[in-house]
Each structure stands twice: as C-alpha cells, then as structure tokens.
Amino acid sequence: AGVIDGAVAGCVAAALLVTGLSGQHSGTGLALLGYALLAVGGLALAACRRAPVVVLVVASRFCRST
C-alpha cells in the first residue's frame, strides 16, 4: 500500500508541476516557491494514510491563509 501511495503522490505532484509550469509566468522570484509548494502539495498525499489528521490540519491551515 505504501508503494502505491507514493506512486500516486508522485504522479499528482508531477501533474501539478506541469500544470503550474504551463501557466503564465509572473517573472517574480516567488515562482520557485510556488513550484515547490505545488510539489509538496502533491507529495502530501503519500502521508495521508499514515497521518490523515496531520495532513488535514496542515492543508486547512494553508487554505485559510490564502
């Protein structure tokens, strides 16, 4: 189950990065941070089975702050 979770998380992270890279670029230095956050957001799926409450709390914090 852990290998499948990791594979799904990797595919989602790659899809998020491809989508982010295909959009319009603002030319600011924050673009790199945005790409890193996209990757981390996709990779967080790998932790959902082991620590679902932690992932939920962290995701809800980021959703509230934006």
Short mmCIF file of C-alpha atoms in Angstrom, two decimals:
data_model
loop_
_atom_site.label_atom_id
_atom_site.label_comp_id
_atom_site.label_asym_id
_atom_site.label_seq_id
_atom_site.Cartn_x
_atom_site.Cartn_y
_atom_site.Cartn_z
CA ALA A 1 0.00 0.00 0.00
CA GLY A 2 2.88 2.39 0.74
CA VAL A 3 4.38 1.94 -2.72
CA ILE A 4 1.05 2.65 -4.37
CA ASP A 5 0.51 5.73 -2.19
CA GLY A 6 3.97 7.01 -3.12
CA ALA A 7 3.40 6.39 -6.81
CA VAL A 8 0.05 8.19 -6.76
CA ALA A 9 1.56 11.10 -4.82
CA GLY A 10 4.44 11.34 -7.29
CA CYS A 11 2.09 11.36 -10.27
CA VAL A 12 -0.13 14.01 -8.70
CA ALA A 13 2.90 16.15 -7.84
CA ALA A 14 4.18 15.84 -11.41
CA ALA A 15 0.78 16.77 -12.83
CA LEU A 16 0.58 19.80 -10.54
CA LEU A 17 4.06 20.93 -11.58
CA VAL A 18 3.33 20.50 -15.29
CA THR A 19 0.13 22.48 -14.88
CA GLY A 20 1.93 25.20 -12.93
CA LEU A 21 4.72 25.44 -15.48
CA SER A 22 2.29 25.68 -18.39
CA GLY A 23 0.59 28.79 -16.96
CA GLN A 24 1.52 32.41 -17.40
CA HIS A 25 4.71 33.33 -15.52
CA SER A 26 4.80 36.50 -13.45
CA GLY A 27 8.57 36.89 -13.57
CA THR A 28 8.93 37.29 -9.81
CA GLY A 29 11.24 35.38 -7.51
CA LEU A 30 8.22 33.79 -5.85
CA ALA A 31 7.68 31.49 -8.81
CA LEU A 32 10.21 28.99 -7.44
CA LEU A 33 8.43 28.96 -4.09
CA GLY A 34 5.14 28.37 -5.86
CA TYR A 35 6.52 25.40 -7.75
CA ALA A 36 7.92 23.94 -4.55
CA LEU A 37 4.54 24.32 -2.83
CA LEU A 38 2.83 22.60 -5.75
CA ALA A 39 5.22 19.66 -5.45
CA VAL A 40 4.84 19.43 -1.67
CA GLY A 41 1.06 19.58 -2.01
CA GLY A 42 1.07 16.59 -4.32
CA LEU A 43 3.56 14.65 -2.25
CA ALA A 44 1.48 15.20 0.88
CA LEU A 45 -0.84 12.53 -0.45
CA ALA A 46 1.78 9.94 0.46
CA ALA A 47 1.36 10.84 4.15
CA CYS A 48 -2.43 10.67 4.14
CA ARG A 49 -2.62 7.00 5.09
CA ARG A 50 -0.14 7.26 7.97
CA ALA A 51 -1.18 10.62 9.44
CA PRO A 52 -4.51 11.75 7.97
CA VAL A 53 -5.30 14.18 10.78
CA VAL A 54 -1.93 15.93 10.45
CA VAL A 55 -2.37 16.28 6.68
CA LEU A 56 -5.89 17.62 7.16
CA VAL A 57 -4.79 20.20 9.74
CA VAL A 58 -1.85 21.42 7.65
CA ALA A 59 -3.94 21.62 4.48
CA SER A 60 -6.71 23.52 6.22
CA ARG A 61 -4.19 25.99 7.66
CA PHE A 62 -2.82 26.75 4.20
CA CYS A 63 -6.29 27.05 2.70
CA ARG A 64 -7.34 29.52 5.38
CA SER A 65 -4.24 31.68 4.97
CA THR A 66 -4.66 32.23 1.23
#
